Amino acid sequence: MSTYTLDTATSRANPTPAPMKRLTVPAIRNRKGKDPIVMLTAYTTRMAQLLDPHCDVLLVGDSLGQVIYGLPTTLPVTLDMMIAHGAAVVRGSYHAVVIVDMPFGAYEASPEKAFEAAARIMAETGAAGVKLEGGTAMAPTVEFLVSRGIPVFGHIGLTPQSVNALGGYAARGRSNEEHSRIIDDARALADAGAAAIVAEGVVETLAQEVTAAASCPVIGIGASNQCDGQVLVTEDMLGLFERTPRFVKRYDDLAGRISAAVGTYADEVRSRAFPGSDQVYAPRD
């Protein structure tokens, strides 16, 4: 656990908190079967500053398309968007490993195209690695990237970039065929050198089997508390949205608190109670 507090975790414009050493991808991989890995999404510098003391991994997810930009799916997210937000998160963190999602269309065509996109992400953000969706079919790409010095997190089960092919966001692994395929996906990614695998929206017993089958850490989201770690979209778990997936536990109601604060501000502006004497400048004597 980090030894510094929120008031010292500011930004790269300020002195680095001490003692401080950023976690590494090999350190995360070595957590397999040990202390659970804490992972949350981050898209901005300020959120990274707040999450960093508590998290082992910060994921700059392509979910930013929906959370930040109001897009209906992750499919319109671009490589430039991921790079801009990835760099912002790296600037706001000192402790956690930062992983950046590769957006739809940036890696599927060939391992070579995937390397071009991943190399841009690594060079332009300072992130520690990338994440891509897909199992057995993407294993050669994972191996290609890893062999060229790019750490990769895999993503199996419910893969949002494949929402049109999957027919929606329902849980995966309910049929015997899908069950076996997801286990094969996990093994293929681990054998290809994936540093960790996100297993999303899979039935609990399957998540436990996947965790046992993969030689690298399996990080669950809508899976099982027996996975090697957990990840959620930060804005979901903080209660910033009225509708969230059933696997989300809300740890706060920030939407309600923000609405109440803004309502109070609006009332005070309309009544001329704000600004008060403490918020205005007196003339010089």
mmCIF file of C-alpha atoms in Angstrom:
data_model
loop_
_atom_site.group_PDB
_atom_site.id
_atom_site.type_symbol
_atom_site.label_atom_id
_atom_site.label_comp_id
_atom_site.label_asym_id
_atom_site.label_seq_id
_atom_site.Cartn_x
_atom_site.Cartn_y
_atom_site.Cartn_z
ATOM 1 C CA MET A 1 0.000 0.000 0.000
ATOM 2 C CA SER A 2 1.198 3.499 -0.801
ATOM 3 C CA THR A 3 2.603 5.555 2.069
ATOM 4 C CA TYR A 4 1.669 8.974 0.745
ATOM 5 C CA THR A 5 -1.583 10.835 1.182
ATOM 6 C CA LEU A 6 -3.877 12.684 -1.167
ATOM 7 C CA ASP A 7 -2.507 16.107 -0.218
ATOM 8 C CA THR A 8 0.945 15.108 -1.487
ATOM 9 C CA ALA A 9 -0.277 13.358 -4.648
ATOM 10 C CA THR A 10 -0.673 16.354 -6.906
ATOM 11 C CA SER A 11 0.747 16.451 -10.411
ATOM 12 C CA ARG A 12 4.013 16.263 -12.278
ATOM 13 C CA ALA A 13 4.246 20.046 -11.955
ATOM 14 C CA ASN A 14 4.966 19.485 -8.268
ATOM 15 C CA PRO A 15 7.663 17.460 -6.466
ATOM 16 C CA THR A 16 7.267 13.703 -6.584
ATOM 17 C CA PRO A 17 5.896 12.325 -3.303
ATOM 18 C CA ALA A 18 8.519 10.412 -1.353
ATOM 19 C CA PRO A 19 9.056 7.597 -0.802
ATOM 20 C CA MET A 20 7.631 6.668 -4.197
ATOM 21 C CA LYS A 21 8.266 4.045 -6.842
ATOM 22 C CA ARG A 22 5.790 3.280 -9.595
ATOM 23 C CA LEU A 23 4.617 -0.306 -9.868
ATOM 24 C CA THR A 24 5.665 -2.231 -12.962
ATOM 25 C CA VAL A 25 3.902 -4.616 -15.304
ATOM 26 C CA PRO A 26 6.081 -7.580 -14.164
ATOM 27 C CA ALA A 27 5.122 -6.768 -10.566
ATOM 28 C CA ILE A 28 1.443 -6.940 -11.527
ATOM 29 C CA ARG A 29 1.939 -10.210 -13.374
ATOM 30 C CA ASN A 30 3.708 -11.658 -10.327
ATOM 31 C CA ARG A 31 0.618 -10.970 -8.216
ATOM 32 C CA LYS A 32 -1.063 -14.044 -9.721
ATOM 33 C CA GLY A 33 -2.732 -15.931 -6.890
ATOM 34 C CA LYS A 34 -1.520 -13.418 -4.293
ATOM 35 C CA ASP A 35 -2.889 -10.094 -3.048
ATOM 36 C CA PRO A 36 -5.870 -8.982 -5.179
ATOM 37 C CA ILE A 37 -5.110 -6.320 -7.793
ATOM 38 C CA VAL A 38 -7.053 -3.066 -7.452
ATOM 39 C CA MET A 39 -7.872 -1.504 -10.810
ATOM 40 C CA LEU A 40 -10.124 1.410 -11.812
ATOM 41 C CA THR A 41 -10.630 3.473 -14.934
ATOM 42 C CA ALA A 42 -9.243 7.000 -15.225
ATOM 43 C CA TYR A 43 -9.503 9.458 -18.088
ATOM 44 C CA THR A 44 -8.267 12.751 -16.648
ATOM 45 C CA THR A 45 -5.310 14.057 -14.668
ATOM 46 C CA ARG A 46 -7.368 15.072 -11.645
ATOM 47 C CA MET A 47 -9.125 11.729 -11.373
ATOM 48 C CA ALA A 48 -5.784 9.950 -11.707
ATOM 49 C CA GLN A 49 -4.427 12.033 -8.820
ATOM 50 C CA LEU A 50 -7.316 10.951 -6.605
ATOM 51 C CA LEU A 51 -7.242 7.266 -7.554
ATOM 52 C CA ASP A 52 -3.499 6.712 -7.725
ATOM 53 C CA PRO A 53 -2.814 6.247 -3.986
ATOM 54 C CA HIS A 54 -5.361 3.432 -3.818
ATOM 55 C CA CYS A 55 -4.937 1.563 -7.105
ATOM 56 C CA ASP A 56 -2.403 -0.859 -8.513
ATOM 57 C CA VAL A 57 -3.546 -0.287 -12.099
ATOM 58 C CA LEU A 58 -5.253 2.675 -13.752
ATOM 59 C CA LEU A 59 -6.999 1.734 -16.982
ATOM 60 C CA VAL A 60 -7.549 4.444 -19.560
ATOM 61 C CA GLY A 61 -10.514 2.605 -20.997
ATOM 62 C CA ASP A 62 -12.219 3.222 -24.290
ATOM 63 C CA SER A 63 -15.300 3.517 -22.088
ATOM 64 C CA LEU A 64 -14.300 7.185 -22.108
ATOM 65 C CA GLY A 65 -16.359 7.335 -25.301
ATOM 66 C CA GLN A 66 -19.530 6.892 -23.258
ATOM 67 C CA VAL A 67 -18.398 8.384 -19.939
ATOM 68 C CA ILE A 68 -16.647 11.521 -21.231
ATOM 69 C CA TYR A 69 -17.990 12.077 -24.737
ATOM 70 C CA GLY A 70 -21.549 10.766 -24.468
ATOM 71 C CA LEU A 71 -21.153 8.308 -27.331
ATOM 72 C CA PRO A 72 -23.578 5.368 -27.569
ATOM 73 C CA THR A 73 -20.799 2.731 -27.717
ATOM 74 C CA THR A 74 -17.011 2.526 -27.625
ATOM 75 C CA LEU A 75 -16.775 2.005 -31.384
ATOM 76 C CA PRO A 76 -16.316 5.680 -32.427
ATOM 77 C CA VAL A 77 -13.373 6.202 -30.044
ATOM 78 C CA THR A 78 -10.183 7.123 -31.909
ATOM 79 C CA LEU A 79 -6.519 6.472 -31.302
ATOM 80 C CA ASP A 80 -5.919 10.211 -30.844
ATOM 81 C CA MET A 81 -8.576 10.328 -28.122
ATOM 82 C CA MET A 82 -6.955 7.430 -26.280
ATOM 83 C CA ILE A 83 -3.515 9.012 -26.526
ATOM 84 C CA ALA A 84 -4.697 12.396 -25.236
ATOM 85 C CA HIS A 85 -6.421 10.880 -22.212
ATOM 86 C CA GLY A 86 -3.641 8.350 -21.615
ATOM 87 C CA ALA A 87 -1.064 11.121 -21.390
ATOM 88 C CA ALA A 88 -3.309 13.034 -18.975
ATOM 89 C CA VAL A 89 -3.602 10.027 -16.660
ATOM 90 C CA VAL A 90 0.139 9.370 -16.711
ATOM 91 C CA ARG A 91 0.745 13.012 -15.737
ATOM 92 C CA GLY A 92 -1.547 12.618 -12.746
ATOM 93 C CA SER A 93 -0.119 9.383 -11.342
ATOM 94 C CA TYR A 94 3.059 8.206 -9.640
ATOM 95 C CA HIS A 95 2.236 4.831 -8.174
ATOM 96 C CA ALA A 96 -0.140 2.826 -10.375
ATOM 97 C CA VAL A 97 0.629 1.036 -13.613
ATOM 98 C CA VAL A 98 -1.167 2.899 -16.409
ATOM 99 C CA ILE A 99 -2.675 0.777 -19.192
ATOM 100 C CA VAL A 100 -4.333 2.310 -22.258
ATOM 101 C CA ASP A 101 -7.053 0.630 -24.298
ATOM 102 C CA MET A 102 -6.446 0.175 -27.997
ATOM 103 C CA PRO A 103 -9.583 1.443 -29.751
ATOM 104 C CA PHE A 104 -11.682 -0.439 -32.263
ATOM 105 C CA GLY A 105 -9.967 -0.625 -35.651
ATOM 106 C CA ALA A 106 -6.485 0.118 -34.345
ATOM 107 C CA TYR A 107 -5.216 -3.456 -34.001
ATOM 108 C CA GLU A 108 -7.448 -6.031 -35.669
ATOM 109 C CA ALA A 109 -6.100 -5.818 -39.255
ATOM 110 C CA SER A 110 -2.667 -7.290 -38.565
ATOM 111 C CA PRO A 111 -0.006 -7.584 -35.859
ATOM 112 C CA GLU A 112 2.019 -4.978 -37.736
ATOM 113 C CA LYS A 113 -0.822 -2.443 -37.680
ATOM 114 C CA ALA A 114 -1.367 -3.215 -34.005
ATOM 115 C CA PHE A 115 2.296 -2.531 -33.318
ATOM 116 C CA GLU A 116 2.132 0.842 -35.067
ATOM 117 C CA ALA A 117 -0.829 1.896 -32.921
ATOM 118 C CA ALA A 118 0.580 0.462 -29.697
ATOM 119 C CA ALA A 119 3.960 2.094 -30.289
ATOM 120 C CA ARG A 120 2.261 5.474 -30.681
ATOM 121 C CA ILE A 121 0.363 4.955 -27.442
ATOM 122 C CA MET A 122 3.491 3.987 -25.537
ATOM 123 C CA ALA A 123 5.649 6.769 -26.963
ATOM 124 C CA GLU A 124 3.101 9.583 -26.734
ATOM 125 C CA THR A 125 1.557 8.782 -23.337
ATOM 126 C CA GLY A 126 4.307 7.236 -21.229
ATOM 127 C CA ALA A 127 1.918 4.413 -20.304
ATOM 128 C CA ALA A 128 3.232 1.025 -19.208
ATOM 129 C CA GLY A 129 1.204 -1.049 -21.646
ATOM 130 C CA VAL A 130 -1.903 -1.462 -23.775
ATOM 131 C CA LYS A 131 -5.088 -3.509 -23.581
ATOM 132 C CA LEU A 132 -6.896 -5.140 -26.487
ATOM 133 C CA GLU A 133 -10.051 -7.193 -26.804
ATOM 134 C CA GLY A 134 -10.255 -10.725 -28.148
ATOM 135 C CA GLY A 135 -9.025 -14.176 -27.257
ATOM 136 C CA THR A 136 -7.566 -16.941 -29.394
ATOM 137 C CA ALA A 137 -7.842 -14.913 -32.603
ATOM 138 C CA MET A 138 -5.775 -12.096 -31.085
ATOM 139 C CA ALA A 139 -3.128 -14.306 -29.458
ATOM 140 C CA PRO A 140 -0.684 -13.959 -32.395
ATOM 141 C CA THR A 141 -1.001 -10.168 -32.150
ATOM 142 C CA VAL A 142 -0.376 -10.278 -28.406
ATOM 143 C CA GLU A 143 2.725 -12.408 -28.959
ATOM 144 C CA PHE A 144 3.921 -10.041 -31.702
ATOM 145 C CA LEU A 145 3.566 -6.995 -29.442
ATOM 146 C CA VAL A 146 5.079 -8.617 -26.351
ATOM 147 C CA SER A 147 8.087 -9.867 -28.325
ATOM 148 C CA ARG A 148 8.697 -6.257 -29.362
ATOM 149 C CA GLY A 149 8.631 -4.833 -25.859
ATOM 150 C CA ILE A 150 4.988 -3.782 -25.501
ATOM 151 C CA PRO A 151 3.213 -5.207 -22.436
ATOM 152 C CA VAL A 152 -0.349 -6.292 -23.208
ATOM 153 C CA PHE A 153 -3.455 -6.849 -21.114
ATOM 154 C CA GLY A 154 -6.072 -9.045 -22.783
ATOM 155 C CA HIS A 155 -9.857 -8.745 -22.531
ATOM 156 C CA ILE A 156 -12.262 -11.671 -22.909
ATOM 157 C CA GLY A 157 -15.881 -12.559 -22.218
ATOM 158 C CA LEU A 158 -18.127 -9.590 -22.854
ATOM 159 C CA THR A 159 -16.016 -7.504 -25.236
ATOM 160 C CA PRO A 160 -17.765 -4.138 -25.798
ATOM 161 C CA GLN A 161 -16.053 -3.468 -29.133
ATOM 162 C CA SER A 162 -17.811 -6.611 -30.441
ATOM 163 C CA VAL A 163 -21.237 -5.549 -29.182
ATOM 164 C CA ASN A 164 -22.769 -5.745 -32.673
ATOM 165 C CA ALA A 165 -21.463 -9.262 -33.258
ATOM 166 C CA LEU A 166 -22.439 -10.382 -29.762
ATOM 167 C CA GLY A 167 -25.930 -8.928 -30.072
ATOM 168 C CA GLY A 168 -25.807 -6.891 -26.874
ATOM 169 C CA TYR A 169 -24.226 -6.665 -23.443
ATOM 170 C CA ALA A 170 -25.583 -9.887 -21.914
ATOM 171 C CA ALA A 171 -23.410 -12.080 -19.697
ATOM 172 C CA ARG A 172 -21.213 -14.555 -21.515
ATOM 173 C CA GLY A 173 -20.424 -18.215 -20.898
ATOM 174 C CA ARG A 174 -23.886 -19.585 -20.259
ATOM 175 C CA SER A 175 -23.687 -22.185 -23.027
ATOM 176 C CA ASN A 176 -21.224 -25.082 -23.011
ATOM 177 C CA GLU A 177 -19.749 -23.932 -26.327
ATOM 178 C CA GLU A 178 -19.174 -20.385 -25.137
ATOM 179 C CA HIS A 179 -17.880 -21.650 -21.790
ATOM 180 C CA SER A 180 -15.169 -23.732 -23.450
ATOM 181 C CA ARG A 181 -14.266 -20.988 -25.910
ATOM 182 C CA ILE A 182 -13.695 -18.415 -23.173
ATOM 183 C CA ILE A 183 -11.399 -20.769 -21.259
ATOM 184 C CA ASP A 184 -9.492 -21.415 -24.490
ATOM 185 C CA ASP A 185 -9.267 -17.645 -25.021
ATOM 186 C CA ALA A 186 -7.751 -17.130 -21.579
ATOM 187 C CA ARG A 187 -5.169 -19.866 -22.047
ATOM 188 C CA ALA A 188 -4.227 -18.603 -25.514
ATOM 189 C CA LEU A 189 -3.679 -15.044 -24.295
ATOM 190 C CA ALA A 190 -1.645 -16.176 -21.288
ATOM 191 C CA ASP A 191 0.483 -18.464 -23.476
ATOM 192 C CA ALA A 192 1.038 -15.560 -25.886
ATOM 193 C CA GLY A 193 2.553 -13.510 -23.068
ATOM 194 C CA ALA A 194 -0.330 -11.345 -21.863
ATOM 195 C CA ALA A 195 0.591 -9.679 -18.577
ATOM 196 C CA ALA A 196 -2.998 -9.892 -17.321
ATOM 197 C CA ILE A 197 -6.480 -10.594 -18.648
ATOM 198 C CA VAL A 198 -9.704 -8.703 -17.978
ATOM 199 C CA ALA A 199 -12.673 -11.078 -17.825
ATOM 200 C CA GLU A 200 -15.877 -9.096 -18.256
ATOM 201 C CA GLY A 201 -19.471 -10.149 -17.819
ATOM 202 C CA VAL A 202 -18.898 -13.878 -17.452
ATOM 203 C CA VAL A 203 -20.836 -16.192 -15.165
ATOM 204 C CA GLU A 204 -19.223 -16.623 -11.764
ATOM 205 C CA THR A 205 -18.225 -20.277 -12.017
ATOM 206 C CA LEU A 206 -16.640 -19.677 -15.409
ATOM 207 C CA ALA A 207 -14.700 -16.697 -14.060
ATOM 208 C CA GLN A 208 -13.279 -18.949 -11.368
ATOM 209 C CA GLU A 209 -12.280 -21.571 -13.954
ATOM 210 C CA VAL A 210 -10.693 -18.927 -16.164
ATOM 211 C CA THR A 211 -8.698 -17.607 -13.202
ATOM 212 C CA ALA A 212 -7.425 -21.100 -12.470
ATOM 213 C CA ALA A 213 -6.673 -21.859 -16.128
ATOM 214 C CA ALA A 214 -4.688 -18.715 -16.962
ATOM 215 C CA SER A 215 -1.068 -18.433 -15.861
ATOM 216 C CA CYS A 216 -1.338 -14.633 -15.644
ATOM 217 C CA PRO A 217 -3.641 -12.588 -13.368
ATOM 218 C CA VAL A 218 -7.312 -12.485 -14.299
ATOM 219 C CA ILE A 219 -9.023 -9.225 -13.349
ATOM 220 C CA GLY A 220 -12.781 -9.486 -13.084
ATOM 221 C CA ILE A 221 -15.545 -7.050 -13.939
ATOM 222 C CA GLY A 222 -18.919 -8.625 -13.476
ATOM 223 C CA ALA A 223 -17.196 -11.939 -12.824
ATOM 224 C CA SER A 224 -16.137 -13.349 -9.417
ATOM 225 C CA ASN A 225 -14.463 -12.186 -6.214
ATOM 226 C CA GLN A 226 -12.133 -15.153 -6.688
ATOM 227 C CA CYS A 227 -10.437 -13.472 -9.652
ATOM 228 C CA ASP A 228 -6.916 -12.121 -9.125
ATOM 229 C CA GLY A 229 -8.256 -8.571 -9.043
ATOM 230 C CA GLN A 230 -11.205 -6.340 -9.837
ATOM 231 C CA VAL A 231 -11.873 -3.376 -12.116
ATOM 232 C CA LEU A 232 -14.844 -1.026 -12.433
ATOM 233 C CA VAL A 233 -15.588 2.142 -14.330
ATOM 234 C CA THR A 234 -14.872 4.762 -11.677
ATOM 235 C CA GLU A 235 -17.826 6.966 -12.562
ATOM 236 C CA ASP A 236 -20.150 3.974 -12.160
ATOM 237 C CA MET A 237 -18.912 2.979 -8.706
ATOM 238 C CA LEU A 238 -19.009 6.615 -7.539
ATOM 239 C CA GLY A 239 -22.661 6.942 -8.555
ATOM 240 C CA LEU A 240 -22.275 9.560 -11.265
ATOM 241 C CA PHE A 241 -24.783 7.799 -13.526
ATOM 242 C CA GLU A 242 -28.365 6.845 -12.782
ATOM 243 C CA ARG A 243 -28.151 3.613 -14.786
ATOM 244 C CA THR A 244 -25.292 1.165 -14.354
ATOM 245 C CA PRO A 245 -24.701 -2.542 -15.073
ATOM 246 C CA ARG A 246 -26.007 -4.917 -12.404
ATOM 247 C CA PHE A 247 -22.474 -5.932 -11.409
ATOM 248 C CA VAL A 248 -21.610 -2.403 -10.261
ATOM 249 C CA LYS A 249 -21.628 -1.620 -6.557
ATOM 250 C CA ARG A 250 -22.167 2.085 -5.896
ATOM 251 C CA TYR A 251 -19.824 3.349 -3.221
ATOM 252 C CA ASP A 252 -21.222 6.887 -3.294
ATOM 253 C CA ASP A 253 -23.933 9.040 -4.872
ATOM 254 C CA LEU A 254 -21.853 11.786 -6.424
ATOM 255 C CA ALA A 255 -24.567 12.614 -8.952
ATOM 256 C CA GLY A 256 -26.964 13.453 -6.146
ATOM 257 C CA ARG A 257 -24.351 15.378 -4.199
ATOM 258 C CA ILE A 258 -23.254 17.387 -7.238
ATOM 259 C CA SER A 259 -26.852 18.188 -8.130
ATOM 260 C CA ALA A 260 -27.543 19.369 -4.587
ATOM 261 C CA ALA A 261 -24.425 21.553 -4.499
ATOM 262 C CA VAL A 262 -25.183 23.127 -7.865
ATOM 263 C CA GLY A 263 -28.785 23.704 -6.803
ATOM 264 C CA THR A 264 -27.583 25.577 -3.715
ATOM 265 C CA TYR A 265 -25.222 27.649 -5.864
ATOM 266 C CA ALA A 266 -28.022 28.508 -8.293
ATOM 267 C CA ASP A 267 -30.304 29.576 -5.423
ATOM 268 C CA GLU A 268 -27.598 31.794 -3.934
ATOM 269 C CA VAL A 269 -26.829 33.441 -7.271
ATOM 270 C CA ARG A 270 -30.499 34.189 -7.884
ATOM 271 C CA SER A 271 -30.937 35.592 -4.361
ATOM 272 C CA ARG A 272 -27.659 37.533 -4.616
ATOM 273 C CA ALA A 273 -26.350 35.740 -1.546
ATOM 274 C CA PHE A 274 -23.309 34.755 -3.647
ATOM 275 C CA PRO A 275 -20.775 36.197 -3.871
ATOM 276 C CA GLY A 276 -20.602 37.300 -0.258
ATOM 277 C CA SER A 277 -18.077 39.451 1.510
ATOM 278 C CA ASP A 278 -15.576 36.565 1.687
ATOM 279 C CA GLN A 279 -15.582 36.119 -2.091
ATOM 280 C CA VAL A 280 -15.075 39.729 -3.242
ATOM 281 C CA TYR A 281 -12.066 42.054 -3.158
ATOM 282 C CA ALA A 282 -12.107 45.113 -0.932
ATOM 283 C CA PRO A 283 -10.635 48.366 -2.312
ATOM 284 C CA ARG A 284 -7.209 49.390 -1.152
ATOM 285 C CA ASP A 285 -6.999 51.839 1.735
#
